[in-house]
Coordinates of C-alpha atoms in Angstrom, one line a residue:
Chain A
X16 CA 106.6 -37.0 60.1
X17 CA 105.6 -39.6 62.6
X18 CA 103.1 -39.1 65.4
X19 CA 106.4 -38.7 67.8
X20 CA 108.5 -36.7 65.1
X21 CA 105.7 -34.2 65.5
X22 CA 105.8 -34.0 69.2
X23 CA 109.8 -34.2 69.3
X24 CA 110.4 -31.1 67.4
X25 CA 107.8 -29.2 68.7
X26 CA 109.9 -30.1 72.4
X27 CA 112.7 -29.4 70.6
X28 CA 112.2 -25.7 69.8
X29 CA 110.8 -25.1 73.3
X30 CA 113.8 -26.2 74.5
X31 CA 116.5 -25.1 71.8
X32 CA 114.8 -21.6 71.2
X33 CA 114.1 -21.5 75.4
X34 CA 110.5 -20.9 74.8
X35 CA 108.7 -20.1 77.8
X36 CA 105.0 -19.7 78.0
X37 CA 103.5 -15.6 78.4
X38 CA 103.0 -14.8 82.3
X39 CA 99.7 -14.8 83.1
X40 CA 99.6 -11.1 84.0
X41 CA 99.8 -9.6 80.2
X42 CA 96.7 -11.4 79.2
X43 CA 95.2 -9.9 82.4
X44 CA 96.3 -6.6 81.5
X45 CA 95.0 -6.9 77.8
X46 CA 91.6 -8.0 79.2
X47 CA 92.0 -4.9 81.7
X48 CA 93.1 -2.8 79.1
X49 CA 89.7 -3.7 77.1
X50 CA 87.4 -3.3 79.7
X51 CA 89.2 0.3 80.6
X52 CA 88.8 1.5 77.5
X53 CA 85.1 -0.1 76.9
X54 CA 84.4 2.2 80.4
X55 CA 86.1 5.5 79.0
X56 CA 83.8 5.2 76.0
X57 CA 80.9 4.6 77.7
X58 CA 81.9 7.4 79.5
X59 CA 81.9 10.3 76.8
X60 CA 79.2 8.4 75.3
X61 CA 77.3 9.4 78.6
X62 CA 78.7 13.3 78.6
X63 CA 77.2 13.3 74.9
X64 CA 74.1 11.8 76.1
X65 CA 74.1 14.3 79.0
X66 CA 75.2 17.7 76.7
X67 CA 72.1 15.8 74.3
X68 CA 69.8 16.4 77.3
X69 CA 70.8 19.6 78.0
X70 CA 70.6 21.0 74.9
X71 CA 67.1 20.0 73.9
X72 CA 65.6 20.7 77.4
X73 CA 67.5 24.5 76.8
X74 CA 66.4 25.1 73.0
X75 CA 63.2 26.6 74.2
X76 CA 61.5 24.0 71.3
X77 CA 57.5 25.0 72.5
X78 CA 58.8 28.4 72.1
X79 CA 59.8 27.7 68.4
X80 CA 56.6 25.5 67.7
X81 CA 54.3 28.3 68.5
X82 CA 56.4 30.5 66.1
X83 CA 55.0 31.7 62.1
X84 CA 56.9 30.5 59.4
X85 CA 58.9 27.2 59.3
X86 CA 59.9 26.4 63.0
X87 CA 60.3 22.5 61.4
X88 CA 63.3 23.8 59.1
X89 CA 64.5 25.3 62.3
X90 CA 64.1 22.2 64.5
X91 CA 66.6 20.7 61.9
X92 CA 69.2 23.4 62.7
X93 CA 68.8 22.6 66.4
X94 CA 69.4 18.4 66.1
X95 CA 72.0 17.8 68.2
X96 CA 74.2 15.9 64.7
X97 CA 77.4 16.6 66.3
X98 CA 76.4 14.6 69.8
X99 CA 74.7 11.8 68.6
X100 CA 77.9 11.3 66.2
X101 CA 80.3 11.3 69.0
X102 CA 77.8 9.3 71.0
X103 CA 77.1 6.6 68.4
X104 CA 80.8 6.5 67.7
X105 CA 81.9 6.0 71.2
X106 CA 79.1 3.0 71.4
X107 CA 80.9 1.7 68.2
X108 CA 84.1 2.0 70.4
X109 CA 82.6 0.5 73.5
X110 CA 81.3 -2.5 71.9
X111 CA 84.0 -3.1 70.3
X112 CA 86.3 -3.5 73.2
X113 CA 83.3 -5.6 75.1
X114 CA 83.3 -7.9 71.9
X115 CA 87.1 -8.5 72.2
X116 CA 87.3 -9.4 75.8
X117 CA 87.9 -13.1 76.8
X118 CA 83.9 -13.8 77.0
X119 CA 82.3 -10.3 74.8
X120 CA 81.9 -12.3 71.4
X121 CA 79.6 -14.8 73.6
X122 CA 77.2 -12.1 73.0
X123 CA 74.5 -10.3 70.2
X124 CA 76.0 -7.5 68.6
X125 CA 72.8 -6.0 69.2
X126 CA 72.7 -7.0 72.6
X127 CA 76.0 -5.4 73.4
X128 CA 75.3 -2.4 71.3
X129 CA 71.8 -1.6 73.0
X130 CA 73.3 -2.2 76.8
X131 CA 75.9 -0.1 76.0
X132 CA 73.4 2.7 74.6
X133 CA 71.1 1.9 77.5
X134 CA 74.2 2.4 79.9
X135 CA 74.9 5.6 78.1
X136 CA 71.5 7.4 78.4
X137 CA 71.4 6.3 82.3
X138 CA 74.5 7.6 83.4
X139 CA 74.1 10.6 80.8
X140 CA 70.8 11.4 82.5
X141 CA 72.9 11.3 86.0
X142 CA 75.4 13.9 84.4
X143 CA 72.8 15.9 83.0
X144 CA 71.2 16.6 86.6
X145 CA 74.4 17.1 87.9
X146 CA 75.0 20.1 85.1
X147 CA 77.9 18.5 83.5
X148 CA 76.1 18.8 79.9
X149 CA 75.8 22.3 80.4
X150 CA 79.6 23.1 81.5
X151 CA 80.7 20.6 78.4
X152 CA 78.6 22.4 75.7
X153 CA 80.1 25.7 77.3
X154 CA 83.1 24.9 77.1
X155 CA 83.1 23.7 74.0
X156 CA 81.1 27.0 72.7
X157 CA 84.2 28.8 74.6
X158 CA 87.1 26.9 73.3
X159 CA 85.8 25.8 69.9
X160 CA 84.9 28.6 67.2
X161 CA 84.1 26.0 65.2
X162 CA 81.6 24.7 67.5
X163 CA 79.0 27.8 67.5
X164 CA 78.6 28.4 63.8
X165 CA 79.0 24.9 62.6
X166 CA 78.2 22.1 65.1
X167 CA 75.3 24.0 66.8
X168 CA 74.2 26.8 65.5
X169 CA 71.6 26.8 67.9
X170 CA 71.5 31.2 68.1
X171 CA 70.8 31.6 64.4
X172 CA 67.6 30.3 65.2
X173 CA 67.0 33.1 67.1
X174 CA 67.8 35.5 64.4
X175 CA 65.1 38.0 63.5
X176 CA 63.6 36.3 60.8
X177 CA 60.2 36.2 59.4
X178 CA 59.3 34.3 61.3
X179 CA 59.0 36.2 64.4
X180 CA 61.6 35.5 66.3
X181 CA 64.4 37.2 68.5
X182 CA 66.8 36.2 71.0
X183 CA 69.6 38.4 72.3
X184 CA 71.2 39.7 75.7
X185 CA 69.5 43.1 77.2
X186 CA 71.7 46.0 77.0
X187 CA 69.4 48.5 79.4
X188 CA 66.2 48.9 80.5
X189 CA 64.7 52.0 78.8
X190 CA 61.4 52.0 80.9
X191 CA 58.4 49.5 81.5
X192 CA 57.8 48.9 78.5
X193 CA 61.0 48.9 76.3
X194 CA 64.6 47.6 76.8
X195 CA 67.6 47.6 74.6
X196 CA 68.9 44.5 73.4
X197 CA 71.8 43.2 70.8
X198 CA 71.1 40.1 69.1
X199 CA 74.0 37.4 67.9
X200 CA 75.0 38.9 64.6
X201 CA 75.7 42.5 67.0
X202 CA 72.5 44.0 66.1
X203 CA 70.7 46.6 68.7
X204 CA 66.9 46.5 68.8
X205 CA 64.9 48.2 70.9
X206 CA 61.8 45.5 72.3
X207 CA 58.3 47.3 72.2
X208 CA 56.7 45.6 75.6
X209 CA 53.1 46.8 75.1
X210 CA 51.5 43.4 73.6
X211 CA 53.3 41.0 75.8
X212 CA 51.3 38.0 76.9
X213 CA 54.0 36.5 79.2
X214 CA 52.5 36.0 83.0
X215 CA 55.5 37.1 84.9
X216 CA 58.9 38.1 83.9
X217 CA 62.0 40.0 85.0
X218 CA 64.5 41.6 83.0
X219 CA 67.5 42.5 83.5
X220 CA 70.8 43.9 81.6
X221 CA 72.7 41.2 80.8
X222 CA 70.2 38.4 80.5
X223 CA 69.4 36.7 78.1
X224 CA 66.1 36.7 76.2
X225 CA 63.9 34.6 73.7
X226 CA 60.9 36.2 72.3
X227 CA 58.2 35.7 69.9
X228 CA 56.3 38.8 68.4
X229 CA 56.7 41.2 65.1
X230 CA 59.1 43.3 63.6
X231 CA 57.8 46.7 63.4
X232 CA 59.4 49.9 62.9
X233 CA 62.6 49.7 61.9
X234 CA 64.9 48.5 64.6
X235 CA 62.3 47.9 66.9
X236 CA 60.8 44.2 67.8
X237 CA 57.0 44.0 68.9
X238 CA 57.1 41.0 71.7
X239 CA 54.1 39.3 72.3
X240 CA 55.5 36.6 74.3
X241 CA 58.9 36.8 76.3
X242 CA 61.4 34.0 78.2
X243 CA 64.0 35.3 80.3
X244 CA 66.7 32.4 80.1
X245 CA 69.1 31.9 83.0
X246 CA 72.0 33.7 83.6
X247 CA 74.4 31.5 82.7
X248 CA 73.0 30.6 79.3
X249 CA 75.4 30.7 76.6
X250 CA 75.1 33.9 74.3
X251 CA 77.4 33.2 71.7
X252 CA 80.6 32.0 71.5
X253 CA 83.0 33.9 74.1
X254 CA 84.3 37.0 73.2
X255 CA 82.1 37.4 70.3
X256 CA 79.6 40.3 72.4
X257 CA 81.9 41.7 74.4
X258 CA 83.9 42.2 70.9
X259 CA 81.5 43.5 69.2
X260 CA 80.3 45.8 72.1
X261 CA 84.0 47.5 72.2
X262 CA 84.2 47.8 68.3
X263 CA 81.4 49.5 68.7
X264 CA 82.8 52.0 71.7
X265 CA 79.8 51.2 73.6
X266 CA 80.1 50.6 77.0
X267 CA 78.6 46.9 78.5
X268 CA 75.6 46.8 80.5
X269 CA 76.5 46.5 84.4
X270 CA 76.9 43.2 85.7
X271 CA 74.8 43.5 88.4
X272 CA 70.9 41.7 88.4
X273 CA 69.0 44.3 90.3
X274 CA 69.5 47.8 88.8
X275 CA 66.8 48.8 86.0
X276 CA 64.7 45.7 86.6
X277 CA 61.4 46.1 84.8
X278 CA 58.6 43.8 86.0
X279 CA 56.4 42.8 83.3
X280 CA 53.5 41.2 84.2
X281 CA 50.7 40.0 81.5
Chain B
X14 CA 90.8 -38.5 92.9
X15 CA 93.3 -35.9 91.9
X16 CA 90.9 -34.0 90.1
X17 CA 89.4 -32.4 93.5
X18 CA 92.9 -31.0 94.5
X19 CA 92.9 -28.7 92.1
X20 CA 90.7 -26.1 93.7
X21 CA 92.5 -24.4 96.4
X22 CA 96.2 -22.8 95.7
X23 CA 97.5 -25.3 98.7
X24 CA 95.9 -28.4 97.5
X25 CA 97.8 -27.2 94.0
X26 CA 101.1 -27.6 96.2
X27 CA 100.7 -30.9 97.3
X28 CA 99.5 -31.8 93.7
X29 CA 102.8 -30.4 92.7
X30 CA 104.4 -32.6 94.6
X31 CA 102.9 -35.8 93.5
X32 CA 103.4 -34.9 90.1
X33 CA 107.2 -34.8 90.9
X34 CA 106.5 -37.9 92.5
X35 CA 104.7 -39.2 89.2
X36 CA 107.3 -37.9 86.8
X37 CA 110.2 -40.6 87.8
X38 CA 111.7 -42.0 85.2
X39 CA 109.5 -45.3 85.7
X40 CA 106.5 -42.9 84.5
X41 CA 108.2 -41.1 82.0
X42 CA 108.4 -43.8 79.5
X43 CA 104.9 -43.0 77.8
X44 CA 103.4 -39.7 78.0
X45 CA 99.9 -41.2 77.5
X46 CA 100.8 -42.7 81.1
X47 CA 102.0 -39.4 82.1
X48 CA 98.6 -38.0 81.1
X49 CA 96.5 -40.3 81.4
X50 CA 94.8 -39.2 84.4
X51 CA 93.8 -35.8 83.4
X52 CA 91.5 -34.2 81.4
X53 CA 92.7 -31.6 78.4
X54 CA 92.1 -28.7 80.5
X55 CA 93.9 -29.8 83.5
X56 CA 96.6 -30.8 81.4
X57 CA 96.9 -27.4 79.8
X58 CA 96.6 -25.6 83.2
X59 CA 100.0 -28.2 84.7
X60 CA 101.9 -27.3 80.9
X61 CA 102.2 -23.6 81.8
X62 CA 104.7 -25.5 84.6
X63 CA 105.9 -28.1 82.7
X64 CA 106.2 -28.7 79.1
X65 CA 105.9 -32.8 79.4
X66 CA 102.3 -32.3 80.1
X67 CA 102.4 -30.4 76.9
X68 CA 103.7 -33.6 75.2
X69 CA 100.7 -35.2 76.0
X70 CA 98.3 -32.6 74.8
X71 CA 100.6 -32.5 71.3
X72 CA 99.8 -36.5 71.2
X73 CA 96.0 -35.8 71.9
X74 CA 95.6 -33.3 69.2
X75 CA 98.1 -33.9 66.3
X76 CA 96.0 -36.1 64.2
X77 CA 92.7 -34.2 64.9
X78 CA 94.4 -30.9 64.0
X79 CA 95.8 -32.4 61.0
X80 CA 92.6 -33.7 59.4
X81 CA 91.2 -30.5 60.3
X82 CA 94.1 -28.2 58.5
X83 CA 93.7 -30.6 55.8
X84 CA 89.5 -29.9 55.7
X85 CA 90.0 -26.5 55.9
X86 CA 92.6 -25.7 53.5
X87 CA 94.7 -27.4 50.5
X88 CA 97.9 -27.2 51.7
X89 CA 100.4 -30.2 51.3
X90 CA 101.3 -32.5 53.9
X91 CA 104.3 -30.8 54.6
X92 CA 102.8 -27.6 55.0
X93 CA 99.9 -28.8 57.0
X94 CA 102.8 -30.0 59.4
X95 CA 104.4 -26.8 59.6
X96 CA 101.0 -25.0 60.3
X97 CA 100.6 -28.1 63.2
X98 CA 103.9 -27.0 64.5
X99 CA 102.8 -22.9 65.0
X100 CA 100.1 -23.7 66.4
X101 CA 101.2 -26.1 69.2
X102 CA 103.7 -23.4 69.5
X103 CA 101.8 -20.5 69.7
X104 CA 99.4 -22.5 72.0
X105 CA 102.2 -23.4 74.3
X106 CA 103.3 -19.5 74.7
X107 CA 99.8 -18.6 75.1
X108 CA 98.8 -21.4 77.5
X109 CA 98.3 -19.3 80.6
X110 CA 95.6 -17.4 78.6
X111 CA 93.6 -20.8 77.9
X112 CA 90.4 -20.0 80.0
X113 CA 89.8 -23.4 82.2
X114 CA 86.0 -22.8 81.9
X115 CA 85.7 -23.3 78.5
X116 CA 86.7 -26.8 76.3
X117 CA 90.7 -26.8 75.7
X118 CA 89.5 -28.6 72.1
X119 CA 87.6 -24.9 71.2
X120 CA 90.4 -23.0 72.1
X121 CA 93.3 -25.2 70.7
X122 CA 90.5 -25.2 67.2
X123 CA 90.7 -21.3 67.5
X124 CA 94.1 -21.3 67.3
X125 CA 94.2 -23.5 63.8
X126 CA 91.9 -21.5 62.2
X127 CA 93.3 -18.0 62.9
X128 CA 96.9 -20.1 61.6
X129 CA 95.7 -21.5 59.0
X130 CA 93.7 -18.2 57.4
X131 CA 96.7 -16.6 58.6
X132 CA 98.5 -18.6 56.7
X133 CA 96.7 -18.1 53.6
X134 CA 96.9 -14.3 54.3
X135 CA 100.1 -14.7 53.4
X136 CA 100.1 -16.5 50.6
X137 CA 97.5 -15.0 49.3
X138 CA 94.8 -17.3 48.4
X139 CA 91.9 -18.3 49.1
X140 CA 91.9 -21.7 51.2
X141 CA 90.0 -24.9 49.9
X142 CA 89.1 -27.9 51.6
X143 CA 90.2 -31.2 49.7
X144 CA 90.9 -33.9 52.2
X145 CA 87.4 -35.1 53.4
X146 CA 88.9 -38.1 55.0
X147 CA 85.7 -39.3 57.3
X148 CA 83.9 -42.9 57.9
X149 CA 80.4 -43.1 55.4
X150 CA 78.0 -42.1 58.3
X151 CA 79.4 -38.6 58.7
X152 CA 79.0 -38.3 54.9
X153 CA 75.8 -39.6 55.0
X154 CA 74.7 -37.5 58.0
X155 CA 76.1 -34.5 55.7
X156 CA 73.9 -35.7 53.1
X157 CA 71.1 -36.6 54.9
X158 CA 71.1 -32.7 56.4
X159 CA 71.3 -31.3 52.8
X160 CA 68.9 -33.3 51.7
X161 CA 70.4 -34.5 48.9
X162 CA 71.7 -38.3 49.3
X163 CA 69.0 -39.6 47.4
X164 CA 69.7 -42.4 44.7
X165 CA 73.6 -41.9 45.2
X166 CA 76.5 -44.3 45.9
X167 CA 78.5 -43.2 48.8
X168 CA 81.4 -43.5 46.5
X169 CA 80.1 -40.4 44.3
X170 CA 78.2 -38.7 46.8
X171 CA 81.9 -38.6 48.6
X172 CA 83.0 -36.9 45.7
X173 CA 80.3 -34.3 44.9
X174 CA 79.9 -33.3 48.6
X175 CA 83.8 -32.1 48.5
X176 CA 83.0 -30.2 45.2
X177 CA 79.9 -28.9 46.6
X178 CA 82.1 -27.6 50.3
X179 CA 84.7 -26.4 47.6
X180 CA 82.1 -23.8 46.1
X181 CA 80.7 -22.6 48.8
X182 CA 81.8 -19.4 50.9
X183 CA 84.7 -20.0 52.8
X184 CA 82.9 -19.0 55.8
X185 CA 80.2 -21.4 55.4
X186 CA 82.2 -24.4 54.8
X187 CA 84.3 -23.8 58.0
X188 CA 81.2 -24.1 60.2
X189 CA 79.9 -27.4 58.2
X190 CA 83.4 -28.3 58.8
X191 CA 83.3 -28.0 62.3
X192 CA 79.9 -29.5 62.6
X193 CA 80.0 -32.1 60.9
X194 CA 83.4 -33.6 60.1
X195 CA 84.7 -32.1 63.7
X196 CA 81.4 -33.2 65.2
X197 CA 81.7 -29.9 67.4
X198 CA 78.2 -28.1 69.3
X199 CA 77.2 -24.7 68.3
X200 CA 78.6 -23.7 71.5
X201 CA 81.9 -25.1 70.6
X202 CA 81.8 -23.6 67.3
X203 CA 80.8 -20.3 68.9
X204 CA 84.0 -20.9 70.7
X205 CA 86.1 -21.5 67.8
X206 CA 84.8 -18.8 65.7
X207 CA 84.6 -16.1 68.5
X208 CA 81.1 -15.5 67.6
X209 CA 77.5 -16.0 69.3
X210 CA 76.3 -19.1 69.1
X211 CA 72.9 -17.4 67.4
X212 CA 75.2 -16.4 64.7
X213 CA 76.5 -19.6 64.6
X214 CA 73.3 -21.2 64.3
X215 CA 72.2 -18.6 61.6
X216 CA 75.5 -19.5 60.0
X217 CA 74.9 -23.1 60.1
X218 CA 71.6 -22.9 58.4
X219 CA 72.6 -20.3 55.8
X220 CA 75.7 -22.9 55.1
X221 CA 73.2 -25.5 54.7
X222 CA 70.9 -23.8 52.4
X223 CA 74.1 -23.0 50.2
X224 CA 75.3 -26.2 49.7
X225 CA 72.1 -27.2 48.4
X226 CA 72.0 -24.8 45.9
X227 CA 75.2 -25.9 45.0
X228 CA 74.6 -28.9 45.0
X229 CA 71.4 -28.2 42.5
X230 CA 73.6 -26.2 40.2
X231 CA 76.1 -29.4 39.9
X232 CA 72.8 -31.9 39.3
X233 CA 70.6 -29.3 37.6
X234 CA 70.0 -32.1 34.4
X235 CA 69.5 -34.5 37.6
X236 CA 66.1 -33.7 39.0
X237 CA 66.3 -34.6 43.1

């Protein structure tokens, strides 16, 4: 083929096969398309960063230090795997949509990858203040059975143990110095007050508690140091207390804060 | 002077307008005259309107394209001309997504290489250079860059340099291609490739340091 044979049947099949070049807005909705979905993965990158935040700043984690036995093994429990999976997947996802727009392969991989993860913890950080971390991981807890007992099984560390630890919700107040309280697995203990070293604290039925102390008689936990979590803090997966409390034919602690409160002060 | 009209969507009008001017027959007879006024990238930006400026691009790049099929892969002629003819077709349905900011030579490279290991994809195999059709001083500038022209005629140093970029990765052949038979920047190349130009350069070097070892294992009784 000559230098013109080339060129003729190339005109040719434009013309016979009426070849017509793409319009101009597909490619600018492919490179739109990239970008959108580069921005959605940031995105949940950043509500994993922000539900990351929120559950280390909630896992009590001096609390566990200061406990006997092996709060390190413990610490392992409460790594946030499932989080830093999606997040490090959705980084994957991000940079590779920014590598396949018109200009993204221009760049480091590592460039791309660390901006992205950089982008992720800022705007994660903004969610986290805003409390978005809190209402994903609670949803999640709510919607996901799975969730609790595999992905973060943050409240078995709070089992009794030997190492001196109990978390739970407070059933009643039985006086100053002793409430009632039902850990994860359903159990009722009754929380012996007398050695407590906590400064200030207020406790009432339905909140939830973390504690550090001894087991002593049978069913009953001796606290030395007590934190009274937030209201809203998650206390198993939903359903699973109120279940348990209606299996059991006992009643559930009133809802309101201000009846029985005990003040315990150090 | 027709360069500067291309800025504004008005001055594009009137430049419309003398290109219908410029395309009576009296023009028409060459498509270098056609062209000859305007650089690859303006002519790709006036083919998405008008497939005679595409003509001239076609005349620009056949030849180049060819050699660089032909450096790339072992295909036949034939086939090389068939791969020629996808790619000026694929680049003609795709013009309006040539980015005027970079070189129309990187992008119309791009689209050989993807047709050309797309190509292969199909039939399987696994591509080798053979025609390493260039003038002495690109050879010896090859050479000179290995490290590895000393004491050798041109003649054989032709030959062993195609068997040394025949046993190399395919990978690193492509981007000695590119530099030195294509004479193409690492920017260019980073264009081509769709990769950084750091990897390119990191490429380039590891390409290098291949073919010398190749080229040791083909003169190991031949002390350099």
């Amino acid at each position: 083929m000559t230098k013109d044979q080339l060129k003729s049947s190339v005109l040719k099949r434009i013309k016979t096969d009426q070849l017509s070049p793409k319009p101009h807005w597909q490619f600018t909705l492919r490179e739109g398309l990239m970008w959108t979905l580069g921005t959605v993965a940031v995105f949940i990158g950043s509500v994993a960063v922000a539900v990351i935040i929120y559950l280390v700043s909630s896992s009590d984690l001096d609390l566990l230090l200061q406990a006997s036995g092996n709060p390190i093994a413990d610490l392992f429990k409460l790594f946030p795997y499932f989080w830093l999976i999606l997040l490090a997947l959705f980084v994957l996802l991000a940079r590779y949509q920014v590598m396949h727009t018109k200009r993204g392969y221009r760049y480091s991989v590592w460039l791309v990858a660390i901006s992205l993860v950089t982008a992720s913890i800022i705007i994660g950080a903004f969610f986290s203040f805003t409390g978005i971390g809190q209402q994903i991981d609670q949803a999640f807890e709510q919607r996901l059975p799975m969730y609790s007992d595999l992905l973060a099984p943050r409240h078995d560390v709070w089992c009794p143990s030997e190492g001196g630890r109990l978390g739970g919700m407070v059933l009643e107040v039985v006086d100053s110095e002793h409430f009632r309280l039902i850990d994860i697995n359903g159990n009722e203990w009754i929380v012996d007050l007398t050695e407590i070293q906590a400064t200030t604290a207020d406790i009432t039925p339905r909140e939830v508690v973390r504690m550090l102390g001894e087991l002593g008689a049978e069913g009953v936990f001796e606290a030395s140091l007590i934190r009274v979590k937030p209201l809203d803090t998650p206390f198993g997966p939903k359903g699973r207390f109120e279940e348990r409390m209606e299996v059991g034919g006992r009643a559930l602690p009133p809802g309101a804060r201000n009846i029985f409160r005990v003040r315990i002060t150090g | 002077m027709y360069h500067n009209l291309l800025s504004t969507w008005a001055d594009r009008k009137f430049y419309k307008s003398l290109c219908v001017y410029r395309v009576e027959p009296q023009y028409l007879t060459m498509d270098e005259e056609l062209g000859r006024d305007y650089s690859d990238e303006q002519l790709a930006e006036m083919a998405a309107h008008d497939q005679r400026y595409f003509g001239c691009l076609i005349e620009r790049y056949e030849q180049r394209l060819m050699r660089f099929i032909c450096r790339l892969s072992d295909v036949s002629h034939e086939e090389s001309e068939d791969i020629l003819q996808e790619v000026f077709l694929k680049a003609y349905l795709n013009i309006r997504d040539f980015d005027t900011s970079l070189q129309f030579s990187s992008w119309i490279y791009r689209i050989t290489r993807n047709e050309v290991i797309s190509q292969f994809r199909k039939r399987k195999a696994r591509p080798h250079g053979h025609a390493i059709d260039v003038g002495d001083e690109v050879i010896q500038a090859l050479a000179d860059t290995l490290d590895v022209s000393r004491e050798t005629e041109n003649k054989l140093l032709r030959g062993e340099l195609i068997k040394v970029l025949d046993s190399i990765d395919k990978k690193y052949r492509e981007v000695l291609v590119l530099q030195f038979f294509e004479e193409r920047t690492y920017d260019e190349i980073a264009d081509i490739l769709r990769k950084p130009p750091g990897t390119v350069a990191s490429l380039v070097s590891r390409a290098k340091k291949q073919a010398r070892a190749a080229w040791e294992e083909i003169h190991h009784d031949t002390p350099l």
